[in-house]
Short mmCIF file of C-alpha atoms in Angstrom, two decimals:
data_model
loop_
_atom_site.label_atom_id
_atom_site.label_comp_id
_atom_site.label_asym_id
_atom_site.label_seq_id
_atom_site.Cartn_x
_atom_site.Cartn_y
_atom_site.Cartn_z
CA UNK A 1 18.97 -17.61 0.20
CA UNK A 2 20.47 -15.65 -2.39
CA UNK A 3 23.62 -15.77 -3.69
CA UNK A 4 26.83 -13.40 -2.85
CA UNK A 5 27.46 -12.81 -6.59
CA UNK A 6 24.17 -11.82 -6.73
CA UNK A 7 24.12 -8.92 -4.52
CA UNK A 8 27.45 -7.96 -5.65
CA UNK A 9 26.10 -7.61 -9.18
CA UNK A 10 23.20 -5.84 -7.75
CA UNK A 11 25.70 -3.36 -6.11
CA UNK A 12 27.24 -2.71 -9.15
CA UNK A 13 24.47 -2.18 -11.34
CA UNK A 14 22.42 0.50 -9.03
CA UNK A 15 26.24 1.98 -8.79
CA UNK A 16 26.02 2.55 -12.52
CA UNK A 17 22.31 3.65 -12.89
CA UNK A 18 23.46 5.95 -9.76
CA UNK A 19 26.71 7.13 -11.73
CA UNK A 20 24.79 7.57 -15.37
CA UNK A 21 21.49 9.48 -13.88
CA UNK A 22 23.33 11.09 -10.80
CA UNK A 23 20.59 12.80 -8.24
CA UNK A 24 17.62 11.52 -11.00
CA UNK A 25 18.46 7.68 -9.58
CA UNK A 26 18.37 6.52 -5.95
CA UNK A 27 18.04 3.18 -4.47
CA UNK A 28 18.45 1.49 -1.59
CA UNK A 29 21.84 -0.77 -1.46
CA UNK A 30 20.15 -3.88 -1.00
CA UNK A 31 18.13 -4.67 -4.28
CA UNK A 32 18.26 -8.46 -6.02
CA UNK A 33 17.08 -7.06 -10.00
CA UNK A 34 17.40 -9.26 -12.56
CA UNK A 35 17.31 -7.53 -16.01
CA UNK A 36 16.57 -4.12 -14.73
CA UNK A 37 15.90 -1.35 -17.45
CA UNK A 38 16.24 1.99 -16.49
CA UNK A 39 15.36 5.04 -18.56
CA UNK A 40 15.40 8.50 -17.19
CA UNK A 41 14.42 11.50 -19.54
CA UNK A 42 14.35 15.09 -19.22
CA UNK A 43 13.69 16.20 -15.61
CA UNK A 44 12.38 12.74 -14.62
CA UNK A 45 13.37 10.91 -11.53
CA UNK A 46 13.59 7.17 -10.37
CA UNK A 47 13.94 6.38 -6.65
CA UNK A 48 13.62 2.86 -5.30
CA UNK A 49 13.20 1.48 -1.56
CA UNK A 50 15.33 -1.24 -0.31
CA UNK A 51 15.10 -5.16 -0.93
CA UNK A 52 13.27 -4.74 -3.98
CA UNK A 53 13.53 -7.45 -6.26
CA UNK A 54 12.35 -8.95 -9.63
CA UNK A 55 11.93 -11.82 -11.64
CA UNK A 56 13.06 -11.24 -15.18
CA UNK A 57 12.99 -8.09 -17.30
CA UNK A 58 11.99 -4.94 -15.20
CA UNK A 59 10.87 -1.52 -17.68
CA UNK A 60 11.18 1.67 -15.28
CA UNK A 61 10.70 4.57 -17.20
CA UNK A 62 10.52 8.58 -15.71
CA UNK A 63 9.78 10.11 -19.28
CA UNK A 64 9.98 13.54 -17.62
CA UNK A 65 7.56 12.23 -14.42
CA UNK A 66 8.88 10.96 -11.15
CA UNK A 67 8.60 6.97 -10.31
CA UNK A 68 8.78 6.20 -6.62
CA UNK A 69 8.48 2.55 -5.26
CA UNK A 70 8.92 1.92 -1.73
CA UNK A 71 11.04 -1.30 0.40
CA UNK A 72 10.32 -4.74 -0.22
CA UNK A 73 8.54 -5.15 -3.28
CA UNK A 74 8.81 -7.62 -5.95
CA UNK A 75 8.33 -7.44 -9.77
CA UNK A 76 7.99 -10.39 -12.03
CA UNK A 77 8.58 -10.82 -15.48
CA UNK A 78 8.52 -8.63 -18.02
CA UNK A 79 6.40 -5.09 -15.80
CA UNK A 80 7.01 -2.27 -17.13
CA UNK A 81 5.99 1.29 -15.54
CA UNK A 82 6.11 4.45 -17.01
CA UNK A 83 5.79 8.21 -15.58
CA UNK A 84 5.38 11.18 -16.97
CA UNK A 85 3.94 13.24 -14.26
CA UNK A 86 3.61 10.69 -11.02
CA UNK A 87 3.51 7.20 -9.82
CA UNK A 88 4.10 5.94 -6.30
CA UNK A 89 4.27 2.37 -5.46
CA UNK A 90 4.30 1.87 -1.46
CA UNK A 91 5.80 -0.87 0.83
CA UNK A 92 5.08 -4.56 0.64
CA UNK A 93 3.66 -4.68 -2.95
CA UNK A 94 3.85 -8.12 -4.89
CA UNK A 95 3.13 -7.27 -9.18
CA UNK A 96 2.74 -10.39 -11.22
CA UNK A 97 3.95 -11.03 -15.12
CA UNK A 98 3.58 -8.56 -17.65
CA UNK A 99 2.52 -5.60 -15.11
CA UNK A 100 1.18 -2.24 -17.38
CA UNK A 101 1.03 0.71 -15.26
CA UNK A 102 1.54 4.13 -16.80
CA UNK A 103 -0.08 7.17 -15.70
CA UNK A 104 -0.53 8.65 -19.16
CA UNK A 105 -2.38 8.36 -22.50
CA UNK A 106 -1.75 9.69 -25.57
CA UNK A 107 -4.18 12.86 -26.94
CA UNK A 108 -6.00 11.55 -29.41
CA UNK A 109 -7.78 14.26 -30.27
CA UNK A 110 -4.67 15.62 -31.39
CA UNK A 111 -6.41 19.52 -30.55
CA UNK A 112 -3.16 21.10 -30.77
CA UNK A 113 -2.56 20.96 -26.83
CA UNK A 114 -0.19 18.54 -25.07
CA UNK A 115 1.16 15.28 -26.57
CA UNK A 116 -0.07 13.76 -23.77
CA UNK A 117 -2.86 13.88 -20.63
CA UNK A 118 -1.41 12.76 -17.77
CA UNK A 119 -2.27 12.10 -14.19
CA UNK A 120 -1.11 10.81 -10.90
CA UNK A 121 -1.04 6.97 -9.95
CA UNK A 122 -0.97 5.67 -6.12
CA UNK A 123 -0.54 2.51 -4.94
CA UNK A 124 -1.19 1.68 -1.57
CA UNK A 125 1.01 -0.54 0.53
CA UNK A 126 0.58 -4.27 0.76
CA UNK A 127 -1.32 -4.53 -2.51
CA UNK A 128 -1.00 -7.35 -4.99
CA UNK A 129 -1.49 -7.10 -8.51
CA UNK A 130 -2.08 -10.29 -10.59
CA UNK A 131 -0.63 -10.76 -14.15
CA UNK A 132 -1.47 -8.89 -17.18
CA UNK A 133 -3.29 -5.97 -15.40
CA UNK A 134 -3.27 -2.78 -16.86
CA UNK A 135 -3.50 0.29 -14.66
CA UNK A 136 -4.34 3.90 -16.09
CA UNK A 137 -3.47 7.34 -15.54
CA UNK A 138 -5.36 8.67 -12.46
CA UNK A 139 -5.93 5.38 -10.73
CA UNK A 140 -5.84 5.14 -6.56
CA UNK A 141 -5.14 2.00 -5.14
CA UNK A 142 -5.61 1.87 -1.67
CA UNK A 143 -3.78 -0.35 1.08
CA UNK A 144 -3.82 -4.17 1.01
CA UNK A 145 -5.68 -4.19 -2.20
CA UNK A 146 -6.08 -7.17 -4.72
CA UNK A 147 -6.14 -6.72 -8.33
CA UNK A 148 -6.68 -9.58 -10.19
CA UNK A 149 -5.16 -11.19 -13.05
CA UNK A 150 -6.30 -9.34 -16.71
CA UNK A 151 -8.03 -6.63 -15.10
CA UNK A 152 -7.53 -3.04 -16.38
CA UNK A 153 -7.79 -0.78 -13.63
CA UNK A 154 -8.79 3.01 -13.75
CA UNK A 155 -10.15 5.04 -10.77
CA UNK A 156 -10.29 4.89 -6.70
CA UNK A 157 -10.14 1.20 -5.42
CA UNK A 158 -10.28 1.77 -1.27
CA UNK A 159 -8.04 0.33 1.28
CA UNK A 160 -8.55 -4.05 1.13
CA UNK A 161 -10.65 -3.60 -1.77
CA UNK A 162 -10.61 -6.10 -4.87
CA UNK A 163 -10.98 -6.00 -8.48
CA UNK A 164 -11.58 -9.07 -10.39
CA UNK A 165 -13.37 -8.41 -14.14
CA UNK A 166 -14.60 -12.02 -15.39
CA UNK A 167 -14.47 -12.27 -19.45
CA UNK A 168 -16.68 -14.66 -21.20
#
């Protein structure tokens, strides 16, 4: 069971982020973060579920995008997630060490257009993501997926389906 003084901390802190970022920050009042880092910019948007939690540093960035994770899911060490146009995380999720997802890349052709492409991430409820997985702009995930550890991710994965890339 957690500790008292650690909800109470909790409490505080979303208070803050809620105070700072006004209507760009919601959460649920129940959330057990440890080392959360919140950055909102421009018209971005950050709003969490309830009884999320985390183990060790926590990145959530809306660069101008909107970052929505649902109730009950837990981060550990050291994820970071970053949105400049979309990324929804539902219900249930479990997202190991040193999580990537962002649902941008940088234009490398440099053509004179935008600084950056960007498209919409979804991840489906119940999913588990192993650690140092990498997911890309434009990437589905459906329900009760399984992504395993190292994998970098891009694309439709359907509902209980798994990823697992073997290196040699």
């Amino acid at each position: 069971m957690r500790s008292p003084v650690l909800y109470l901390k909790n409490f505080v802190v979303v208070g803050i982020k809620k105070i700072r970022y006004m209507s760009r920050f919601s959460a649920g009042m129940i959330q057990t973060f440890d080392k959360l880092h919140v950055e909102i910019h421009g018209s971005g948007r950050v709003k969490l579920g309830s009884f999320n939690q985390n183990r060790g540093n926590l990145y959530l960035v809306a660069d101008g995008g909107e970052l929505i994770i649902g109730d009950h899911c837990f981060f550990n060490t050291g994820t970071c997630i970053t949105a400049t146009e979309q990324i929804i995380i539902g219900d249930n999720c479990k997202i190991g060490n040193n999580v990537v997802i962002v649902d941008h890349d940088h234009n490398f052709k440099n053509d004179g257009e935008k600084e950056f492409i960007s498209s919409k991430i979804e991840i489906g409820q119940g999913t588990w993501i192993g650690a140092n997985v990498t997911i890309l702009r434009g990437t589905k995930i459906g329900p009760n997926a399984v992504i395993g550890a190292g994998s970098v991710v891009k694309g439709v994965i359907p509902e209980g389906g798994k990823v697992i890339q073997k290196r040699v």
